[in-house]
mmCIF file with all atom_site columns, C-alpha atoms in Angstrom:
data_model
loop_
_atom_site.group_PDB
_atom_site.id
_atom_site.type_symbol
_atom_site.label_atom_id
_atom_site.label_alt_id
_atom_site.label_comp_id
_atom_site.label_asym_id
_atom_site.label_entity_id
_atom_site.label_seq_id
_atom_site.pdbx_PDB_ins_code
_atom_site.Cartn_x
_atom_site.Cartn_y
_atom_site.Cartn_z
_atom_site.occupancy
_atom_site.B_iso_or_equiv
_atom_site.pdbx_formal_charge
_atom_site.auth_seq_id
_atom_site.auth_comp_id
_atom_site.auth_asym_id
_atom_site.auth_atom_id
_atom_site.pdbx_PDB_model_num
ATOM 1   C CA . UNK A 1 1   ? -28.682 -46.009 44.063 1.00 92.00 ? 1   UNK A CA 1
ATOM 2   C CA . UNK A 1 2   ? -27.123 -45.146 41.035 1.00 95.00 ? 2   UNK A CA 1
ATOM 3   C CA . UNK A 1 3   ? -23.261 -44.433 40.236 1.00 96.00 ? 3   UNK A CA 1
ATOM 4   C CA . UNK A 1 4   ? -21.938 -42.994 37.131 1.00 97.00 ? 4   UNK A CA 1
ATOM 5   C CA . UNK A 1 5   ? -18.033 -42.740 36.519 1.00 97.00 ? 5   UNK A CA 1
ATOM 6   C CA . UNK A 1 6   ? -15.735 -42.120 33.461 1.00 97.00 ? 6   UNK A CA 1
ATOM 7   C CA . UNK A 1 7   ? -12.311 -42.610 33.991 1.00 97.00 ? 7   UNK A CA 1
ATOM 8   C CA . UNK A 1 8   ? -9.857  -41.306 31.683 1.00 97.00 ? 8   UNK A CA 1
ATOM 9   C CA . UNK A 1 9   ? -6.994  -43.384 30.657 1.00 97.00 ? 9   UNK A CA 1
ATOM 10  C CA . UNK A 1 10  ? -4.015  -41.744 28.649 1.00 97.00 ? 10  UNK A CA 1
ATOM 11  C CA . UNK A 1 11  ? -3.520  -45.503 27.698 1.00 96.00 ? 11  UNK A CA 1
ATOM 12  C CA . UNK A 1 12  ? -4.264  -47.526 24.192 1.00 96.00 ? 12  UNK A CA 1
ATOM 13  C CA . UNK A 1 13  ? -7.381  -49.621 25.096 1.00 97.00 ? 13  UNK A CA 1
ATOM 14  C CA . UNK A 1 14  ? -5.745  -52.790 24.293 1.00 95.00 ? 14  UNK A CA 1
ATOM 15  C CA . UNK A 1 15  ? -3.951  -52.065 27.341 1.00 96.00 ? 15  UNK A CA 1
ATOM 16  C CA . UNK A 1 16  ? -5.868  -51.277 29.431 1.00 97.00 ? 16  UNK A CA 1
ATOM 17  C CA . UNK A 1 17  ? -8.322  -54.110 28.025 1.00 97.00 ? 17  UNK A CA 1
ATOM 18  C CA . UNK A 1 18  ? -5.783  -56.666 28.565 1.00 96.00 ? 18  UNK A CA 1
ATOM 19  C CA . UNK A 1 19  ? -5.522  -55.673 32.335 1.00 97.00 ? 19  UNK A CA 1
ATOM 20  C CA . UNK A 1 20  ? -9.117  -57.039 32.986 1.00 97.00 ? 20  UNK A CA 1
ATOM 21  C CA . UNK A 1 21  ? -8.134  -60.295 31.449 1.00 96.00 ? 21  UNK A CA 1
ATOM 22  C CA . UNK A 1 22  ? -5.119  -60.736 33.546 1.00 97.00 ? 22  UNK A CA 1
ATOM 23  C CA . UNK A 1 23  ? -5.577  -63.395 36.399 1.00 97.00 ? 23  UNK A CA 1
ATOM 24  C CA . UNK A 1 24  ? -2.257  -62.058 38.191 1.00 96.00 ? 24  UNK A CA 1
ATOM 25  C CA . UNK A 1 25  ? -3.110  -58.265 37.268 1.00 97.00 ? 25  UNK A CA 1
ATOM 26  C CA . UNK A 1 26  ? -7.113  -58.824 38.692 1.00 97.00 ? 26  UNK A CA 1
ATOM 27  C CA . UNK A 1 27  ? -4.988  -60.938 42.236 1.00 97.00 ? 27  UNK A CA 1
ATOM 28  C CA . UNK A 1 28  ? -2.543  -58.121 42.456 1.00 97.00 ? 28  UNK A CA 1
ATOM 29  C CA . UNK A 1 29  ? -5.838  -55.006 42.190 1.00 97.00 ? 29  UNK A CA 1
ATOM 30  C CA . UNK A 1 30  ? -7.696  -56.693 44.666 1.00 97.00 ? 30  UNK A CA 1
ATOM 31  C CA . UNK A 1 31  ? -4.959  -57.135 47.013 1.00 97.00 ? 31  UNK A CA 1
ATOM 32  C CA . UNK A 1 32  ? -4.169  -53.073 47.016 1.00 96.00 ? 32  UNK A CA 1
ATOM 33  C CA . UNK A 1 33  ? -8.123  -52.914 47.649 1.00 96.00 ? 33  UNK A CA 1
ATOM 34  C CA . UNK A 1 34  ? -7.650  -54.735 50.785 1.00 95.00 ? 34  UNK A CA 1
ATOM 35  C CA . UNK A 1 35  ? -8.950  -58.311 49.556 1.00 97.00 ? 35  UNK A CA 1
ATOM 36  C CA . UNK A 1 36  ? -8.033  -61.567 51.016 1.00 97.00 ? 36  UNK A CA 1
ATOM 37  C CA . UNK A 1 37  ? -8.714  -65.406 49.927 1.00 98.00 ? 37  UNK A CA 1
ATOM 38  C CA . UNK A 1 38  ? -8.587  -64.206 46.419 1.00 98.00 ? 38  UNK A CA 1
ATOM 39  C CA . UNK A 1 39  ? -9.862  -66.752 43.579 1.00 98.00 ? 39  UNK A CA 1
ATOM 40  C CA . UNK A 1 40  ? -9.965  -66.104 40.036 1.00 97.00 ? 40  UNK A CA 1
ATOM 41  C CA . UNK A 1 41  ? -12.633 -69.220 39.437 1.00 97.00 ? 41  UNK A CA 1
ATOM 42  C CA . UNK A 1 42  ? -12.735 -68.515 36.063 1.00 96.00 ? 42  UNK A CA 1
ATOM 43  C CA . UNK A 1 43  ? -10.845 -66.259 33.022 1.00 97.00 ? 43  UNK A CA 1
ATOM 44  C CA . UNK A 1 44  ? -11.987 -67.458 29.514 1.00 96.00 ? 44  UNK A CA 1
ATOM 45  C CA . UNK A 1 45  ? -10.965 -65.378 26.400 1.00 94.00 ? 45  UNK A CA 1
ATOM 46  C CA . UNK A 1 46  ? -12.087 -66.792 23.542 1.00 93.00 ? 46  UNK A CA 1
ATOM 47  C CA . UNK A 1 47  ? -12.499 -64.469 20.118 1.00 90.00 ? 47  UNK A CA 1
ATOM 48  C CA . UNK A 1 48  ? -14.578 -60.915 20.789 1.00 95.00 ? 48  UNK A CA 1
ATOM 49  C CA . UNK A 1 49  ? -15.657 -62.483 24.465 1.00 97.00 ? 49  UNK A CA 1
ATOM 50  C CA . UNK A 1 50  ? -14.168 -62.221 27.924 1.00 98.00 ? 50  UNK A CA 1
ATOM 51  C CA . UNK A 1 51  ? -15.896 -63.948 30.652 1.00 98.00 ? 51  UNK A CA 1
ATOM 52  C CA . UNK A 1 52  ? -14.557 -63.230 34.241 1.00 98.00 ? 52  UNK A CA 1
ATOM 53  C CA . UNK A 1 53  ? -15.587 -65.061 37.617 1.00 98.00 ? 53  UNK A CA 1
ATOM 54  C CA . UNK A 1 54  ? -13.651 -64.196 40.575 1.00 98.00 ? 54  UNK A CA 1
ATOM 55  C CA . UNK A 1 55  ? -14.350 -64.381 44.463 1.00 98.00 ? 55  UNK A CA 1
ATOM 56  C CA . UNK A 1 56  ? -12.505 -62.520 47.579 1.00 97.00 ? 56  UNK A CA 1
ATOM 57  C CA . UNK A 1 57  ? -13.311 -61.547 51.003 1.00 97.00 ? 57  UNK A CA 1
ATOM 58  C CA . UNK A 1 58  ? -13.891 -57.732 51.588 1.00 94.00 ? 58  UNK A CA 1
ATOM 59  C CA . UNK A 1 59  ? -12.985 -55.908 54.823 1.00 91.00 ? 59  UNK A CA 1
ATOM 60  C CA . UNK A 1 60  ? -16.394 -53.979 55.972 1.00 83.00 ? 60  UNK A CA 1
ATOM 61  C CA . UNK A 1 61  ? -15.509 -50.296 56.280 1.00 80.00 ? 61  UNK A CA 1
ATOM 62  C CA . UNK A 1 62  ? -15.286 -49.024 59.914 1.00 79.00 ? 62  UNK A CA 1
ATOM 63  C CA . UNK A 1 63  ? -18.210 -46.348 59.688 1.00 82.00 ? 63  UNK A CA 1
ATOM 64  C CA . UNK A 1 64  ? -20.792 -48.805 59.257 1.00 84.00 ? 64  UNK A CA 1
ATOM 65  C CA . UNK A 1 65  ? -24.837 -47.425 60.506 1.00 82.00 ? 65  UNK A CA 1
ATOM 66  C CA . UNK A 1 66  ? -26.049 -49.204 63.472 1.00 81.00 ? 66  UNK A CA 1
ATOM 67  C CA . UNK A 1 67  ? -28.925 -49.989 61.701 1.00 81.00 ? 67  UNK A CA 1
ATOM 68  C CA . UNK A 1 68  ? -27.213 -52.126 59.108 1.00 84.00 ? 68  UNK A CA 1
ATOM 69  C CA . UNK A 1 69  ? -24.659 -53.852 61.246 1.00 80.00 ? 69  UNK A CA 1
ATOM 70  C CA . UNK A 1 70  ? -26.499 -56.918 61.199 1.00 81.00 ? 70  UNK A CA 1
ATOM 71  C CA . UNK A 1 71  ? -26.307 -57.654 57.527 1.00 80.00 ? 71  UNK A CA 1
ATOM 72  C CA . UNK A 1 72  ? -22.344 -57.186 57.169 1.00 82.00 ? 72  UNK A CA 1
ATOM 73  C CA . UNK A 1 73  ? -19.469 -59.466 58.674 1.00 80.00 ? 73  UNK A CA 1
ATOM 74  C CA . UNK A 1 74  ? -16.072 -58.033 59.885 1.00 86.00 ? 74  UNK A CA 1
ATOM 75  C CA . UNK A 1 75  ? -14.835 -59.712 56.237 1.00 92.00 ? 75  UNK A CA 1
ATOM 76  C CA . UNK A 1 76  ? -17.249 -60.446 53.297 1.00 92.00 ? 76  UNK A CA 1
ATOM 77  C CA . UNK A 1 77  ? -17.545 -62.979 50.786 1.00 96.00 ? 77  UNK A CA 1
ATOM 78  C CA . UNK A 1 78  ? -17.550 -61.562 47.245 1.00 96.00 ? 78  UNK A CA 1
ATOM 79  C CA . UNK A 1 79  ? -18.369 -62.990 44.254 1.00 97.00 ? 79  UNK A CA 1
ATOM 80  C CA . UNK A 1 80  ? -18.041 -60.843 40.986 1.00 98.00 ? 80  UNK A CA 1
ATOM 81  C CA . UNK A 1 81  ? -19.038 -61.863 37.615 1.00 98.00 ? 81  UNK A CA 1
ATOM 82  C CA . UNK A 1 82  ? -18.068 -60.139 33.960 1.00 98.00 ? 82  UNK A CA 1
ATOM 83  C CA . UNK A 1 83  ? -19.241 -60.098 30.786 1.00 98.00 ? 83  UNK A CA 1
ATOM 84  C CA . UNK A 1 84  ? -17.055 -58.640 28.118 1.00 98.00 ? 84  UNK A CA 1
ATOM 85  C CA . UNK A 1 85  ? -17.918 -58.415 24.532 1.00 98.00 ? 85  UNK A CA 1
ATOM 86  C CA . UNK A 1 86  ? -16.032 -56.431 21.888 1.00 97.00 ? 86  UNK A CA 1
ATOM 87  C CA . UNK A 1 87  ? -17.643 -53.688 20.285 1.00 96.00 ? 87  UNK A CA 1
ATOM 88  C CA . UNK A 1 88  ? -17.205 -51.661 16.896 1.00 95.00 ? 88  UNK A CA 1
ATOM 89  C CA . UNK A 1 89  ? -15.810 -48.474 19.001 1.00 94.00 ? 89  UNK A CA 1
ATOM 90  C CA . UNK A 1 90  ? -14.013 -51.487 21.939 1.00 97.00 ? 90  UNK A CA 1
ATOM 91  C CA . UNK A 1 91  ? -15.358 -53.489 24.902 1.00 98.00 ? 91  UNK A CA 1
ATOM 92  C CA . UNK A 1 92  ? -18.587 -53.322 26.456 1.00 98.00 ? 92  UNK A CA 1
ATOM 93  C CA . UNK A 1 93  ? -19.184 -55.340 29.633 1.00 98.00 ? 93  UNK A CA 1
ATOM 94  C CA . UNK A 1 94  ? -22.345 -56.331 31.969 1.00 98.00 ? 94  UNK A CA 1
ATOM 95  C CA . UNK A 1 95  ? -21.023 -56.875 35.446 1.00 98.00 ? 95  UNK A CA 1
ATOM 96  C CA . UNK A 1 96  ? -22.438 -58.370 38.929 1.00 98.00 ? 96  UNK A CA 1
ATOM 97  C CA . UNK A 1 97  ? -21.468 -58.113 42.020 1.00 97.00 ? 97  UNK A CA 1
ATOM 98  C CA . UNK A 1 98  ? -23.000 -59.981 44.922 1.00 96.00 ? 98  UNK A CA 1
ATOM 99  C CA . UNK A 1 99  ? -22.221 -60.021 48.745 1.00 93.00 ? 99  UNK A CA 1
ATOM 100 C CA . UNK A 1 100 ? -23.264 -63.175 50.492 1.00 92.00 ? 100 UNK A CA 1
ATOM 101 C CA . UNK A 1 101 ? -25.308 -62.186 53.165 1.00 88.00 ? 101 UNK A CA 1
ATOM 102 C CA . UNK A 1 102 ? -26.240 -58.899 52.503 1.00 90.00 ? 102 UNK A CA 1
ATOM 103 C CA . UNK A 1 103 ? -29.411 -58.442 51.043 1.00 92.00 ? 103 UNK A CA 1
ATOM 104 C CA . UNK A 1 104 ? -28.892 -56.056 48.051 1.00 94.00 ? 104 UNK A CA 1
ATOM 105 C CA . UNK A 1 105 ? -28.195 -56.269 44.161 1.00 96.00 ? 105 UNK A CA 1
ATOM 106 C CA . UNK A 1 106 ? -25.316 -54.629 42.640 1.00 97.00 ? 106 UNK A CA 1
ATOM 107 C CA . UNK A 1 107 ? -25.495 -55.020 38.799 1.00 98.00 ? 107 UNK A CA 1
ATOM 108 C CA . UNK A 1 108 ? -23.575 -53.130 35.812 1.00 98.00 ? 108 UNK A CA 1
ATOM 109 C CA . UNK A 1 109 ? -21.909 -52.050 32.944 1.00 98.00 ? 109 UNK A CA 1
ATOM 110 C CA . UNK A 1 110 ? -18.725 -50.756 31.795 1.00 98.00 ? 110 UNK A CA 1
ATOM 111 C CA . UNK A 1 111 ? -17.791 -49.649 28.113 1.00 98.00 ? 111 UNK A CA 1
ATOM 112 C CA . UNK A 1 112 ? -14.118 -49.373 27.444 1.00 98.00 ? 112 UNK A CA 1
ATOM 113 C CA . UNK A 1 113 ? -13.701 -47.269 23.949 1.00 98.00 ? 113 UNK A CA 1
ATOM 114 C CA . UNK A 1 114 ? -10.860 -45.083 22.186 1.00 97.00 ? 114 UNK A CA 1
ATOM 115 C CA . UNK A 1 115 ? -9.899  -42.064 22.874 1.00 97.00 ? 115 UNK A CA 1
ATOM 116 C CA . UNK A 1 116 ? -7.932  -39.280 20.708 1.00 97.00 ? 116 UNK A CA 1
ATOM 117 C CA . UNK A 1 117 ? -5.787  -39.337 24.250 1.00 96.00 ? 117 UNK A CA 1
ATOM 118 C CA . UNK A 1 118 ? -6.352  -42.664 25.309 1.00 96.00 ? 118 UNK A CA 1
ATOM 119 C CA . UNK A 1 119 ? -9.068  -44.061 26.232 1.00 97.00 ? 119 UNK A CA 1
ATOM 120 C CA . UNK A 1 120 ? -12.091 -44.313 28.534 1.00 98.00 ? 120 UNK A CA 1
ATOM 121 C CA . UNK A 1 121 ? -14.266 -46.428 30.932 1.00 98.00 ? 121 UNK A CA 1
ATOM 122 C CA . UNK A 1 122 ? -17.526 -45.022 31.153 1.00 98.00 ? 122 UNK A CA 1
ATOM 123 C CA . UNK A 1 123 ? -18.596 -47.217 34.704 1.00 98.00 ? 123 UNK A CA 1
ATOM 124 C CA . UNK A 1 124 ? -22.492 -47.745 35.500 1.00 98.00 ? 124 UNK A CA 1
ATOM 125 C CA . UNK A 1 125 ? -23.459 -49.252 38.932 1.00 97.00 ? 125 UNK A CA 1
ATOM 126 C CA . UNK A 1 126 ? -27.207 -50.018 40.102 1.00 97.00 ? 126 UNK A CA 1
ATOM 127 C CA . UNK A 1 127 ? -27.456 -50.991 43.539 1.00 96.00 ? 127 UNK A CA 1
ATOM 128 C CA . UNK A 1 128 ? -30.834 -51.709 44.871 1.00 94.00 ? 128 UNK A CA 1
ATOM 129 C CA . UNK A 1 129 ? -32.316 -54.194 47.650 1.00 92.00 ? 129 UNK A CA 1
ATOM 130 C CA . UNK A 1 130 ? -36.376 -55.261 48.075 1.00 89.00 ? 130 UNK A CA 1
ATOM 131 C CA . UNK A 1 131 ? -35.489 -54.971 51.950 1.00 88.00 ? 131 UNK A CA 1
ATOM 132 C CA . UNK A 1 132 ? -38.312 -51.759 53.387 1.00 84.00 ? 132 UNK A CA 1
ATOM 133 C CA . UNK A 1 133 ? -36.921 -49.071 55.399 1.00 83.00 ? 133 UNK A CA 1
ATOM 134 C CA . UNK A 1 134 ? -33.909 -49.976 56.277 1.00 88.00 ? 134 UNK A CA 1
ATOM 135 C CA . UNK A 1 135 ? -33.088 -50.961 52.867 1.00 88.00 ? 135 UNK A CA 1
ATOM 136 C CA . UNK A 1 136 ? -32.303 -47.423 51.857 1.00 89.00 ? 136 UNK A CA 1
ATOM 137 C CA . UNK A 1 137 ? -29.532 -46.920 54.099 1.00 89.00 ? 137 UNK A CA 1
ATOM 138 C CA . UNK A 1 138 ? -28.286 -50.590 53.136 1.00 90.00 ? 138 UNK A CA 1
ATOM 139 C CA . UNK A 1 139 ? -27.794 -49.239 49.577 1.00 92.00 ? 139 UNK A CA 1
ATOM 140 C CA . UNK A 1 140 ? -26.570 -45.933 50.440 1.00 91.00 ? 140 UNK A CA 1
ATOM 141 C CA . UNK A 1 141 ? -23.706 -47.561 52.563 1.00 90.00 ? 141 UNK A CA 1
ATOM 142 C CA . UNK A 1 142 ? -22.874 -50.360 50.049 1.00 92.00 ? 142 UNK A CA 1
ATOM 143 C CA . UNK A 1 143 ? -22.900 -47.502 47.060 1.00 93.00 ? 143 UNK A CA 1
ATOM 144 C CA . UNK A 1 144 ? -20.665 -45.492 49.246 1.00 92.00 ? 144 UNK A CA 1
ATOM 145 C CA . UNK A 1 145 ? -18.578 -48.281 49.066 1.00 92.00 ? 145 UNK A CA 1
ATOM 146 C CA . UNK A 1 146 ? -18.961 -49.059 45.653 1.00 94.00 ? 146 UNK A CA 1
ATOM 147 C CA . UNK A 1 147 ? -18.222 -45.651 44.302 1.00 95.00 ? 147 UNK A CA 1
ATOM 148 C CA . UNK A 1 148 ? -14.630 -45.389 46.602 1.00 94.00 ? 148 UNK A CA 1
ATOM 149 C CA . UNK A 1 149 ? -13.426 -48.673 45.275 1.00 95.00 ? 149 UNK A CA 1
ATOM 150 C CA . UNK A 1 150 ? -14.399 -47.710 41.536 1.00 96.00 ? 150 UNK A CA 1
ATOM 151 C CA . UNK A 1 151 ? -12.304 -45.020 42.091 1.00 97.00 ? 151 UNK A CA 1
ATOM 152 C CA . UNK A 1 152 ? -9.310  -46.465 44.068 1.00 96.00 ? 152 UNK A CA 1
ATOM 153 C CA . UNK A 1 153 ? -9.454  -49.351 41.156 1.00 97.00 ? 153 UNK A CA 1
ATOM 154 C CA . UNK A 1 154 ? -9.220  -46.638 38.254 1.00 97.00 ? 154 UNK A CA 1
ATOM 155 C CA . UNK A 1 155 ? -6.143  -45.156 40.606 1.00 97.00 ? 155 UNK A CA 1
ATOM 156 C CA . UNK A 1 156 ? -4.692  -48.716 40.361 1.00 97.00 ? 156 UNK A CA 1
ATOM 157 C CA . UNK A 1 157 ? -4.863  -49.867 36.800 1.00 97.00 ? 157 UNK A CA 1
ATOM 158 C CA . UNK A 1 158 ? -3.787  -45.970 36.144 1.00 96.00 ? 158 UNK A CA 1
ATOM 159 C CA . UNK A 1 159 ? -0.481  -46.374 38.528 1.00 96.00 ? 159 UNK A CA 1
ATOM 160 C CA . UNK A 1 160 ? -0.035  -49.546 37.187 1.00 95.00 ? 160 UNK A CA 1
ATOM 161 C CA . UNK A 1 161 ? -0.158  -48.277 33.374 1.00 95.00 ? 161 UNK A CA 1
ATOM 162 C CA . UNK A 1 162 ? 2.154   -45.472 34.304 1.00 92.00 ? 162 UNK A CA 1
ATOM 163 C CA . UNK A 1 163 ? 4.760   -47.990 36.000 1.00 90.00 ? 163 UNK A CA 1
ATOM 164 C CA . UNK A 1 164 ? 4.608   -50.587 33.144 1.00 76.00 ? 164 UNK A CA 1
ATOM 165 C CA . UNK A 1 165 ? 5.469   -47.518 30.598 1.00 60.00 ? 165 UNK A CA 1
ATOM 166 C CA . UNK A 1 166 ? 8.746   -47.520 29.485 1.00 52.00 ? 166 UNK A CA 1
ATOM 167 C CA . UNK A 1 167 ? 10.700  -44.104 28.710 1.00 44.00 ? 167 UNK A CA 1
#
């Protein structure tokens, strides 16, 4: 399964940049996700590089398919790993996400780049599994997923921008 979003920020990039380097910022999103046992293992800026390694239990959505019940917990272990490098036109980042237990691959990218407004996010997110059959429906649900918590992230760093804006 494949997911495509841009989201639109009427934000410089350096701020919004500097949000995905933020240890407290990165606790604070995943909290308002729904997270628990948050750990930001690892935040290392160093030049035109960000590396970010973070874990966090996940709360399973309720409308899970029978058929997939076996491979997700009532809480899941997540471990997320990101790649930042700076570009001409701003930040370009390959991203992975992986669930333990549950037998599918989420990989992507993300490139962060001015706008005359702003500027944007363009997201990428591959999901895929080597599980037959069922495997299908595994990716569907965990892209499902994927794509509501891109989107309630972008609503985050957004309402956060808006708040941190002084008038």
């Amino acid at each position: 399964m494949h997911i495509n979003q841009t989201h639109n920020y009427p934000h410089p990039l350096h701020s919004v940049f500097n949000l995905f380097a933020d240890s407290a910022f990165i606790e604070e999103k995943y909290t308002l996700l729904g997270a628990r046992n948050i750990k930001i293992k690892k935040i290392n800026l160093l030049d035109a590089n960000l590396y970010v390694d973070s874990r966090r239990e996940m709360p399973a959505s309720e409308d899970i398919p029978a058929v997939i019940k076996k491979f997700m917990g009532e809480w899941n272990r997540v471990r997320q790993k990101e790649e930042w490098t700076q570009t001409t036109d701003g930040w370009y980042c390959q991203f992975s996400v992986d669930i333990l237990g549950v037998p599918v691959r989420i990989s992507g990218t993300m490139s962060l780049r001015s706008t005359a407004t702003g500027c944007e996010n363009s997201v990428f997110i591959d999901i895929n599994t080597s599980i037959p059959f069922i495997g299908e429906t595994l990716c569907r649900f965990v892209g499902q997923n994927a794509q509501r918590l891109a989107q309630q992230e972008f609503s985050i760093i957004l309402s956060h921008l808006n708040e941190s804006v002084v008038v």
